[in-house]
mmCIF file of N, CA and C in Angstrom:
data_model
loop_
_atom_site.group_PDB
_atom_site.id
_atom_site.type_symbol
_atom_site.label_atom_id
_atom_site.label_comp_id
_atom_site.label_asym_id
_atom_site.label_seq_id
_atom_site.Cartn_x
_atom_site.Cartn_y
_atom_site.Cartn_z
ATOM 1 N N UNK A 119 -85.106 -72.159 98.093
ATOM 2 C CA UNK A 119 -84.154 -72.847 97.243
ATOM 3 C C UNK A 119 -84.536 -72.716 95.769
ATOM 4 N N UNK A 120 -85.816 -72.898 95.467
ATOM 5 C CA UNK A 120 -86.242 -72.786 94.074
ATOM 6 C C UNK A 120 -86.119 -71.362 93.555
ATOM 7 N N UNK A 121 -86.286 -70.367 94.464
ATOM 8 C CA UNK A 121 -86.117 -68.984 94.036
ATOM 9 C C UNK A 121 -84.684 -68.729 93.572
ATOM 10 N N UNK A 122 -83.737 -69.398 94.209
ATOM 11 C CA UNK A 122 -82.338 -69.256 93.817
ATOM 12 C C UNK A 122 -82.066 -69.838 92.449
ATOM 13 N N UNK A 123 -82.844 -70.841 92.071
ATOM 14 C CA UNK A 123 -82.641 -71.487 90.776
ATOM 15 C C UNK A 123 -83.465 -70.813 89.681
ATOM 16 N N UNK A 124 -84.707 -70.456 90.011
ATOM 17 C CA UNK A 124 -85.608 -69.912 89.003
ATOM 18 C C UNK A 124 -86.087 -68.497 89.294
ATOM 19 N N UNK A 125 -85.660 -67.896 90.383
ATOM 20 C CA UNK A 125 -86.137 -66.580 90.789
ATOM 21 C C UNK A 125 -85.639 -65.447 89.915
ATOM 22 N N UNK A 126 -86.014 -64.238 90.312
ATOM 23 C CA UNK A 126 -85.707 -63.062 89.493
ATOM 24 C C UNK A 126 -84.215 -62.718 89.458
ATOM 25 N N UNK A 127 -83.439 -63.238 90.376
ATOM 26 C CA UNK A 127 -81.995 -62.984 90.380
ATOM 27 C C UNK A 127 -81.195 -64.149 89.816
ATOM 28 N N UNK A 128 -81.875 -65.173 89.329
ATOM 29 C CA UNK A 128 -81.161 -66.346 88.827
ATOM 30 C C UNK A 128 -80.593 -66.091 87.430
ATOM 31 N N UNK A 129 -79.605 -66.878 87.100
ATOM 32 C CA UNK A 129 -78.964 -66.770 85.792
ATOM 33 C C UNK A 129 -79.961 -67.031 84.668
ATOM 34 N N UNK A 130 -80.801 -68.049 84.839
ATOM 35 C CA UNK A 130 -81.760 -68.379 83.779
ATOM 36 C C UNK A 130 -82.766 -67.254 83.577
ATOM 37 N N UNK A 131 -83.194 -66.623 84.647
ATOM 38 C CA UNK A 131 -84.136 -65.503 84.533
ATOM 39 C C UNK A 131 -83.485 -64.333 83.798
ATOM 40 N N UNK A 132 -82.254 -64.037 84.131
ATOM 41 C CA UNK A 132 -81.540 -62.942 83.476
ATOM 42 C C UNK A 132 -81.323 -63.224 81.990
ATOM 43 N N UNK A 133 -80.977 -64.447 81.656
ATOM 44 C CA UNK A 133 -80.760 -64.805 80.251
ATOM 45 C C UNK A 133 -82.078 -64.745 79.478
ATOM 46 N N UNK A 134 -83.162 -65.243 80.100
ATOM 47 C CA UNK A 134 -84.476 -65.166 79.441
ATOM 48 C C UNK A 134 -84.868 -63.715 79.196
ATOM 49 N N UNK A 135 -84.584 -62.848 80.158
ATOM 50 C CA UNK A 135 -84.856 -61.416 79.988
ATOM 51 C C UNK A 135 -84.051 -60.843 78.831
ATOM 52 N N UNK A 136 -82.806 -61.260 78.727
ATOM 53 C CA UNK A 136 -81.972 -60.825 77.607
ATOM 54 C C UNK A 136 -82.516 -61.307 76.274
ATOM 55 N N UNK A 137 -83.000 -62.552 76.256
ATOM 56 C CA UNK A 137 -83.603 -63.082 75.026
ATOM 57 C C UNK A 137 -84.838 -62.286 74.629
ATOM 58 N N UNK A 138 -85.674 -61.962 75.597
ATOM 59 C CA UNK A 138 -86.878 -61.192 75.300
ATOM 60 C C UNK A 138 -86.535 -59.800 74.796
ATOM 61 N N UNK A 139 -85.551 -59.159 75.408
ATOM 62 C CA UNK A 139 -85.130 -57.824 74.990
ATOM 63 C C UNK A 139 -84.541 -57.861 73.579
ATOM 64 N N UNK A 140 -83.691 -58.827 73.319
ATOM 65 C CA UNK A 140 -83.080 -58.954 71.997
ATOM 66 C C UNK A 140 -84.132 -59.256 70.944
ATOM 67 N N UNK A 141 -85.076 -60.103 71.283
ATOM 68 C CA UNK A 141 -86.148 -60.439 70.351
ATOM 69 C C UNK A 141 -86.989 -59.213 70.011
ATOM 70 N N UNK A 142 -87.303 -58.399 71.010
ATOM 71 C CA UNK A 142 -88.075 -57.173 70.771
ATOM 72 C C UNK A 142 -87.293 -56.207 69.888
ATOM 73 N N UNK A 143 -86.000 -56.043 70.172
ATOM 74 C CA UNK A 143 -85.157 -55.172 69.336
ATOM 75 C C UNK A 143 -85.102 -55.685 67.913
ATOM 76 N N UNK A 144 -84.984 -56.990 67.772
ATOM 77 C CA UNK A 144 -84.908 -57.611 66.450
ATOM 78 C C UNK A 144 -86.183 -57.332 65.647
ATOM 79 N N UNK A 145 -87.338 -57.441 66.296
ATOM 80 C CA UNK A 145 -88.605 -57.184 65.611
ATOM 81 C C UNK A 145 -88.701 -55.735 65.143
ATOM 82 N N UNK A 146 -88.268 -54.792 65.984
ATOM 83 C CA UNK A 146 -88.321 -53.372 65.630
ATOM 84 C C UNK A 146 -87.405 -53.085 64.445
ATOM 85 N N UNK A 147 -86.192 -53.597 64.496
ATOM 86 C CA UNK A 147 -85.235 -53.359 63.409
ATOM 87 C C UNK A 147 -85.715 -54.020 62.123
ATOM 88 N N UNK A 148 -86.210 -55.247 62.215
ATOM 89 C CA UNK A 148 -86.720 -55.948 61.030
ATOM 90 C C UNK A 148 -87.886 -55.189 60.412
ATOM 91 N N UNK A 149 -88.706 -54.590 61.248
ATOM 92 C CA UNK A 149 -89.827 -53.790 60.751
ATOM 93 C C UNK A 149 -89.324 -52.563 59.991
ATOM 94 N N UNK A 150 -88.294 -51.906 60.537
ATOM 95 C CA UNK A 150 -87.726 -50.741 59.836
ATOM 96 C C UNK A 150 -87.117 -51.146 58.503
ATOM 97 N N UNK A 151 -86.401 -52.276 58.491
ATOM 98 C CA UNK A 151 -85.793 -52.763 57.244
ATOM 99 C C UNK A 151 -86.876 -53.094 56.226
ATOM 100 N N UNK A 152 -87.917 -53.786 56.663
ATOM 101 C CA UNK A 152 -89.013 -54.136 55.755
ATOM 102 C C UNK A 152 -89.684 -52.883 55.216
ATOM 103 N N UNK A 153 -89.871 -51.887 56.072
ATOM 104 C CA UNK A 153 -90.459 -50.622 55.616
ATOM 105 C C UNK A 153 -89.592 -49.916 54.597
ATOM 106 N N UNK A 154 -88.290 -49.930 54.829
ATOM 107 C CA UNK A 154 -87.375 -49.293 53.881
ATOM 108 C C UNK A 154 -87.373 -50.029 52.552
ATOM 109 N N UNK A 155 -87.399 -51.351 52.618
ATOM 110 C CA UNK A 155 -87.416 -52.129 51.382
ATOM 111 C C UNK A 155 -88.730 -51.954 50.637
ATOM 112 N N UNK A 156 -89.838 -51.899 51.365
ATOM 113 C CA UNK A 156 -91.134 -51.700 50.722
ATOM 114 C C UNK A 156 -91.244 -50.321 50.088
ATOM 115 N N UNK A 157 -90.717 -49.305 50.764
ATOM 116 C CA UNK A 157 -90.800 -47.948 50.214
ATOM 117 C C UNK A 157 -89.854 -47.754 49.043
ATOM 118 N N UNK A 158 -88.807 -48.560 48.965
ATOM 119 C CA UNK A 158 -87.851 -48.399 47.872
ATOM 120 C C UNK A 158 -88.279 -49.132 46.612
ATOM 121 N N UNK A 159 -89.210 -50.069 46.719
ATOM 122 C CA UNK A 159 -89.652 -50.787 45.530
ATOM 123 C C UNK A 159 -90.818 -50.041 44.912
ATOM 124 N N UNK A 160 -90.580 -49.508 43.753
ATOM 125 C CA UNK A 160 -91.584 -48.699 43.081
ATOM 126 C C UNK A 160 -91.861 -49.260 41.700
ATOM 127 N N UNK A 161 -93.080 -49.074 41.258
ATOM 128 C CA UNK A 161 -93.454 -49.530 39.928
ATOM 129 C C UNK A 161 -92.868 -48.602 38.873
ATOM 130 N N UNK A 162 -92.902 -47.323 39.150
ATOM 131 C CA UNK A 162 -92.411 -46.334 38.201
ATOM 132 C C UNK A 162 -91.068 -45.804 38.673
ATOM 133 N N UNK A 163 -90.005 -46.428 38.209
ATOM 134 C CA UNK A 163 -88.669 -46.084 38.675
ATOM 135 C C UNK A 163 -88.298 -44.650 38.312
ATOM 136 N N UNK A 164 -88.617 -44.221 37.113
ATOM 137 C CA UNK A 164 -88.255 -42.874 36.664
ATOM 138 C C UNK A 164 -88.938 -41.815 37.524
ATOM 139 N N UNK A 165 -90.209 -42.028 37.845
ATOM 140 C CA UNK A 165 -90.940 -41.074 38.673
ATOM 141 C C UNK A 165 -90.339 -41.004 40.067
ATOM 142 N N UNK A 166 -90.033 -42.151 40.637
ATOM 143 C CA UNK A 166 -89.430 -42.199 41.973
ATOM 144 C C UNK A 166 -88.064 -41.530 41.964
ATOM 145 N N UNK A 167 -87.302 -41.778 40.941
ATOM 146 C CA UNK A 167 -85.970 -41.181 40.824
ATOM 147 C C UNK A 167 -86.063 -39.663 40.752
ATOM 148 N N UNK A 168 -87.055 -39.151 40.049
ATOM 149 C CA UNK A 168 -87.223 -37.697 39.939
ATOM 150 C C UNK A 168 -87.695 -37.080 41.246
ATOM 151 N N UNK A 169 -88.419 -37.822 42.066
ATOM 152 C CA UNK A 169 -88.962 -37.287 43.310
ATOM 153 C C UNK A 169 -87.922 -37.201 44.421
ATOM 154 N N UNK A 170 -86.951 -38.038 44.384
ATOM 155 C CA UNK A 170 -85.976 -38.081 45.481
ATOM 156 C C UNK A 170 -84.697 -37.341 45.104
ATOM 157 N N UNK A 171 -84.141 -36.675 46.056
ATOM 158 C CA UNK A 171 -82.851 -36.025 45.834
ATOM 159 C C UNK A 171 -81.734 -36.995 46.177
ATOM 160 N N UNK A 172 -80.562 -36.682 45.730
ATOM 161 C CA UNK A 172 -79.420 -37.557 45.994
ATOM 162 C C UNK A 172 -79.116 -37.633 47.491
ATOM 163 N N UNK A 173 -79.270 -36.526 48.190
ATOM 164 C CA UNK A 173 -78.972 -36.516 49.630
ATOM 165 C C UNK A 173 -79.925 -37.414 50.406
ATOM 166 N N UNK A 174 -81.217 -37.328 50.091
ATOM 167 C CA UNK A 174 -82.163 -38.158 50.836
ATOM 168 C C UNK A 174 -81.984 -39.629 50.499
ATOM 169 N N UNK A 175 -81.617 -39.925 49.263
ATOM 170 C CA UNK A 175 -81.378 -41.319 48.872
ATOM 171 C C UNK A 175 -80.171 -41.880 49.628
ATOM 172 N N UNK A 176 -79.134 -41.083 49.748
ATOM 173 C CA UNK A 176 -77.954 -41.528 50.486
ATOM 174 C C UNK A 176 -78.285 -41.750 51.955
ATOM 175 N N UNK A 177 -79.138 -40.881 52.515
ATOM 176 C CA UNK A 177 -79.530 -41.033 53.915
ATOM 177 C C UNK A 177 -80.320 -42.322 54.110
ATOM 178 N N UNK A 178 -81.234 -42.608 53.196
ATOM 179 C CA UNK A 178 -82.026 -43.834 53.296
ATOM 180 C C UNK A 178 -81.120 -45.055 53.185
ATOM 181 N N UNK A 179 -80.170 -45.021 52.268
ATOM 182 C CA UNK A 179 -79.240 -46.142 52.117
ATOM 183 C C UNK A 179 -78.371 -46.303 53.354
ATOM 184 N N UNK A 180 -77.933 -45.182 53.942
ATOM 185 C CA UNK A 180 -77.117 -45.248 55.165
ATOM 186 C C UNK A 180 -77.943 -45.816 56.316
ATOM 187 N N UNK A 181 -79.211 -45.375 56.422
ATOM 188 C CA UNK A 181 -80.090 -45.902 57.475
ATOM 189 C C UNK A 181 -80.315 -47.395 57.290
ATOM 190 N N UNK A 182 -80.517 -47.812 56.056
ATOM 191 C CA UNK A 182 -80.747 -49.227 55.784
ATOM 192 C C UNK A 182 -79.511 -50.057 56.123
ATOM 193 N N UNK A 183 -78.338 -49.553 55.782
ATOM 194 C CA UNK A 183 -77.103 -50.262 56.122
ATOM 195 C C UNK A 183 -76.935 -50.356 57.635
ATOM 196 N N UNK A 184 -77.241 -49.276 58.348
ATOM 197 C CA UNK A 184 -77.147 -49.274 59.814
ATOM 198 C C UNK A 184 -78.133 -50.281 60.393
ATOM 199 N N UNK A 185 -79.361 -50.278 59.872
ATOM 200 C CA UNK A 185 -80.367 -51.217 60.365
ATOM 201 C C UNK A 185 -79.983 -52.663 60.077
ATOM 202 N N UNK A 186 -79.427 -52.922 58.917
ATOM 203 C CA UNK A 186 -79.008 -54.289 58.583
ATOM 204 C C UNK A 186 -77.876 -54.735 59.507
ATOM 205 N N UNK A 187 -76.972 -53.823 59.845
ATOM 206 C CA UNK A 187 -75.888 -54.133 60.777
ATOM 207 C C UNK A 187 -76.449 -54.433 62.166
ATOM 208 N N UNK A 188 -77.412 -53.611 62.614
ATOM 209 C CA UNK A 188 -78.035 -53.844 63.910
ATOM 210 C C UNK A 188 -78.812 -55.163 63.912
ATOM 211 N N UNK A 189 -79.434 -55.483 62.789
ATOM 212 C CA UNK A 189 -80.182 -56.736 62.682
ATOM 213 C C UNK A 189 -79.242 -57.932 62.822
ATOM 214 N N UNK A 190 -78.095 -57.862 62.171
ATOM 215 C CA UNK A 190 -77.107 -58.936 62.288
ATOM 216 C C UNK A 190 -76.594 -59.036 63.723
ATOM 217 N N UNK A 191 -76.371 -57.885 64.366
ATOM 218 C CA UNK A 191 -75.891 -57.868 65.740
ATOM 219 C C UNK A 191 -76.907 -58.494 66.692
ATOM 220 N N UNK A 192 -78.177 -58.139 66.548
ATOM 221 C CA UNK A 192 -79.184 -58.705 67.440
ATOM 222 C C UNK A 192 -79.374 -60.200 67.189
ATOM 223 N N UNK A 193 -79.200 -60.629 65.947
ATOM 224 C CA UNK A 193 -79.290 -62.057 65.639
ATOM 225 C C UNK A 193 -78.184 -62.824 66.364
ATOM 226 N N UNK A 194 -76.989 -62.308 66.317
ATOM 227 C CA UNK A 194 -75.850 -62.949 66.980
ATOM 228 C C UNK A 194 -76.050 -62.967 68.493
ATOM 229 N N UNK A 195 -76.515 -61.832 69.062
ATOM 230 C CA UNK A 195 -76.749 -61.782 70.510
ATOM 231 C C UNK A 195 -77.852 -62.750 70.926
ATOM 232 N N UNK A 196 -78.904 -62.859 70.126
ATOM 233 C CA UNK A 196 -79.999 -63.773 70.439
ATOM 234 C C UNK A 196 -79.505 -65.218 70.439
ATOM 235 N N UNK A 197 -78.742 -65.568 69.411
ATOM 236 C CA UNK A 197 -78.215 -66.931 69.332
ATOM 237 C C UNK A 197 -77.286 -67.237 70.502
ATOM 238 N N UNK A 198 -76.463 -66.277 70.887
ATOM 239 C CA UNK A 198 -75.558 -66.485 72.022
ATOM 240 C C UNK A 198 -76.349 -66.645 73.318
ATOM 241 N N UNK A 199 -77.347 -65.782 73.528
ATOM 242 C CA UNK A 199 -78.167 -65.893 74.731
ATOM 243 C C UNK A 199 -78.924 -67.215 74.775
ATOM 244 N N UNK A 200 -79.436 -67.655 73.641
ATOM 245 C CA UNK A 200 -80.187 -68.917 73.638
ATOM 246 C C UNK A 200 -79.268 -70.096 73.932
ATOM 247 N N UNK A 201 -78.033 -70.061 73.457
ATOM 248 C CA UNK A 201 -77.085 -71.133 73.771
ATOM 249 C C UNK A 201 -76.720 -71.127 75.257
ATOM 250 N N UNK A 202 -76.553 -69.923 75.820
ATOM 251 C CA UNK A 202 -76.273 -69.843 77.256
ATOM 252 C C UNK A 202 -77.431 -70.398 78.071
ATOM 253 N N UNK A 203 -78.660 -70.090 77.658
ATOM 254 C CA UNK A 203 -79.830 -70.602 78.362
ATOM 255 C C UNK A 203 -79.930 -72.121 78.228
ATOM 256 N N UNK A 204 -79.632 -72.648 77.050
ATOM 257 C CA UNK A 204 -79.629 -74.100 76.857
ATOM 258 C C UNK A 204 -78.608 -74.764 77.776
ATOM 259 N N UNK A 205 -77.431 -74.164 77.863
ATOM 260 C CA UNK A 205 -76.391 -74.716 78.722
ATOM 261 C C UNK A 205 -76.794 -74.655 80.190
ATOM 262 N N UNK A 206 -77.421 -73.566 80.599
ATOM 263 C CA UNK A 206 -77.861 -73.444 81.994
ATOM 264 C C UNK A 206 -78.906 -74.505 82.318
ATOM 265 N N UNK A 207 -79.857 -74.714 81.412
ATOM 266 C CA UNK A 207 -80.866 -75.751 81.644
ATOM 267 C C UNK A 207 -80.247 -77.150 81.602
ATOM 268 N N UNK A 208 -79.255 -77.354 80.761
ATOM 269 C CA UNK A 208 -78.574 -78.657 80.713
ATOM 270 C C UNK A 208 -77.859 -78.934 82.032
ATOM 271 N N UNK A 209 -77.237 -77.897 82.598
ATOM 272 C CA UNK A 209 -76.578 -78.063 83.901
ATOM 273 C C UNK A 209 -77.598 -78.383 84.983
ATOM 274 N N UNK A 210 -78.759 -77.725 84.923
ATOM 275 C CA UNK A 210 -79.811 -78.022 85.900
ATOM 276 C C UNK A 210 -80.315 -79.456 85.747
ATOM 277 N N UNK A 211 -80.526 -79.892 84.500
ATOM 278 C CA UNK A 211 -80.967 -81.274 84.272
ATOM 279 C C UNK A 211 -79.940 -82.267 84.798
ATOM 280 N N UNK A 212 -78.671 -81.989 84.563
ATOM 281 C CA UNK A 212 -77.600 -82.871 85.019
ATOM 282 C C UNK A 212 -77.583 -82.916 86.551
ATOM 283 N N UNK A 213 -77.707 -81.759 87.168
ATOM 284 C CA UNK A 213 -77.694 -81.710 88.637
ATOM 285 C C UNK A 213 -78.878 -82.474 89.206
ATOM 286 N N UNK A 214 -80.030 -82.330 88.583
ATOM 287 C CA UNK A 214 -81.223 -83.015 89.089
ATOM 288 C C UNK A 214 -81.095 -84.516 88.878
ATOM 289 N N UNK A 215 -80.633 -84.929 87.704
ATOM 290 C CA UNK A 215 -80.528 -86.377 87.435
ATOM 291 C C UNK A 215 -79.421 -87.036 88.256
ATOM 292 N N UNK A 216 -78.358 -86.298 88.562
ATOM 293 C CA UNK A 216 -77.281 -86.848 89.389
ATOM 294 C C UNK A 216 -77.721 -87.057 90.842
ATOM 295 N N UNK A 217 -78.647 -86.245 91.320
ATOM 296 C CA UNK A 217 -79.104 -86.339 92.712
ATOM 297 C C UNK A 217 -80.402 -87.104 92.853
ATOM 298 N N UNK A 218 -80.939 -87.599 91.760
ATOM 299 C CA UNK A 218 -82.212 -88.343 91.838
ATOM 300 C C UNK A 218 -81.994 -89.788 92.179
#
Protein backbone atom coordinates (compact mmCIF):
# COMPACT_ATOMS: atom_id res chain seq x y z
CA UNK A 1 0.00 0.00 0.00
CA UNK A 2 2.76 2.45 0.88
CA UNK A 3 4.56 1.62 -2.37
CA UNK A 4 1.47 2.82 -4.22
CA UNK A 5 1.63 6.13 -2.39
CA UNK A 6 5.38 6.69 -2.21
CA UNK A 7 6.86 4.10 -4.59
CA UNK A 8 8.69 4.59 -7.85
CA UNK A 9 5.46 4.66 -9.88
CA UNK A 10 3.64 7.11 -7.63
CA UNK A 11 2.69 10.61 -8.67
CA UNK A 12 4.80 12.19 -5.94
CA UNK A 13 7.88 10.22 -7.00
CA UNK A 14 7.43 11.25 -10.62
CA UNK A 15 6.96 14.91 -9.71
CA UNK A 16 10.03 14.84 -7.43
CA UNK A 17 12.01 13.35 -10.32
CA UNK A 18 10.79 16.16 -12.55
CA UNK A 19 11.84 18.72 -9.94
CA UNK A 20 15.31 17.20 -9.72
CA UNK A 21 15.68 17.13 -13.51
CA UNK A 22 14.48 20.72 -13.88
CA UNK A 23 16.75 21.86 -11.08
CA UNK A 24 19.78 20.22 -12.73
CA UNK A 25 18.91 21.81 -16.09
CA UNK A 26 18.47 25.16 -14.38
CA UNK A 27 21.92 24.94 -12.77
CA UNK A 28 23.58 24.09 -16.11
CA UNK A 29 21.86 26.94 -17.96
CA UNK A 30 22.56 29.42 -15.14
CA UNK A 31 26.21 28.41 -15.27
CA UNK A 32 26.35 29.07 -19.02
CA UNK A 33 24.66 32.46 -18.56
CA UNK A 34 27.06 33.38 -15.76
CA UNK A 35 30.01 32.33 -17.91
CA UNK A 36 28.78 34.41 -20.82
CA UNK A 37 28.24 37.41 -18.60
CA UNK A 38 31.65 37.02 -16.97
CA UNK A 39 33.41 36.69 -20.32
CA UNK A 40 31.61 39.73 -21.71
CA UNK A 41 32.65 42.05 -18.89
CA UNK A 42 36.06 43.38 -19.74
CA UNK A 43 38.20 46.08 -18.24
CA UNK A 44 39.53 47.21 -21.60
CA UNK A 45 36.49 47.62 -23.81
CA UNK A 46 38.43 48.86 -26.86
CA UNK A 47 40.80 45.88 -26.76
CA UNK A 48 37.93 43.42 -26.42
CA UNK A 49 36.04 45.11 -29.24
CA UNK A 50 39.07 44.81 -31.53
CA UNK A 51 39.54 41.12 -30.70
CA UNK A 52 36.03 40.00 -31.52
CA UNK A 53 34.43 39.96 -34.91
CA UNK A 54 30.86 41.01 -35.49
CA UNK A 55 29.80 37.46 -36.36
CA UNK A 56 31.14 35.93 -33.17
CA UNK A 57 29.60 38.71 -31.09
CA UNK A 58 26.22 38.09 -32.67
CA UNK A 59 26.58 34.36 -32.00
CA UNK A 60 27.39 34.99 -28.34
CA UNK A 61 24.41 37.33 -28.01
CA UNK A 62 22.13 34.77 -29.71
CA UNK A 63 23.42 32.03 -27.39
CA UNK A 64 22.86 34.24 -24.36
CA UNK A 65 19.32 35.06 -25.46
CA UNK A 66 18.60 31.35 -26.02
CA UNK A 67 20.04 30.49 -22.60
CA UNK A 68 18.02 33.23 -20.90
CA UNK A 69 14.86 31.90 -22.58
CA UNK A 70 15.68 28.36 -21.44
CA UNK A 71 16.38 29.66 -17.94
CA UNK A 72 12.95 31.31 -17.80
CA UNK A 73 11.35 28.11 -19.13
CA UNK A 74 13.01 25.90 -16.52
CA UNK A 75 12.03 28.36 -13.78
CA UNK A 76 8.38 28.16 -14.82
CA UNK A 77 8.50 24.34 -15.07
CA UNK A 78 10.14 24.08 -11.64
CA UNK A 79 7.52 26.30 -10.05
CA UNK A 80 4.71 24.33 -11.69
CA UNK A 81 6.19 21.00 -10.58
CA UNK A 82 6.67 22.24 -7.02
CA UNK A 83 3.04 23.40 -6.85
CA UNK A 84 1.87 20.02 -8.14
CA UNK A 85 3.97 18.28 -5.50
CA UNK A 86 2.58 20.57 -2.78
CA UNK A 87 -0.95 19.76 -3.91
CA UNK A 88 -0.24 16.03 -3.95
CA UNK A 89 1.15 16.16 -0.41
CA UNK A 90 -1.82 18.28 0.71
CA UNK A 91 -4.19 15.64 -0.66
CA UNK A 92 -2.25 12.95 1.20
CA UNK A 93 -2.39 14.97 4.44
CA UNK A 94 -6.13 15.47 3.99
CA UNK A 95 -6.69 11.77 3.31
CA UNK A 96 -4.66 10.79 6.35
CA UNK A 97 -6.33 13.31 8.67
CA UNK A 98 -9.82 12.38 7.43
CA UNK A 99 -9.22 8.69 8.22
CA UNK A 100 -7.43 9.22 11.53
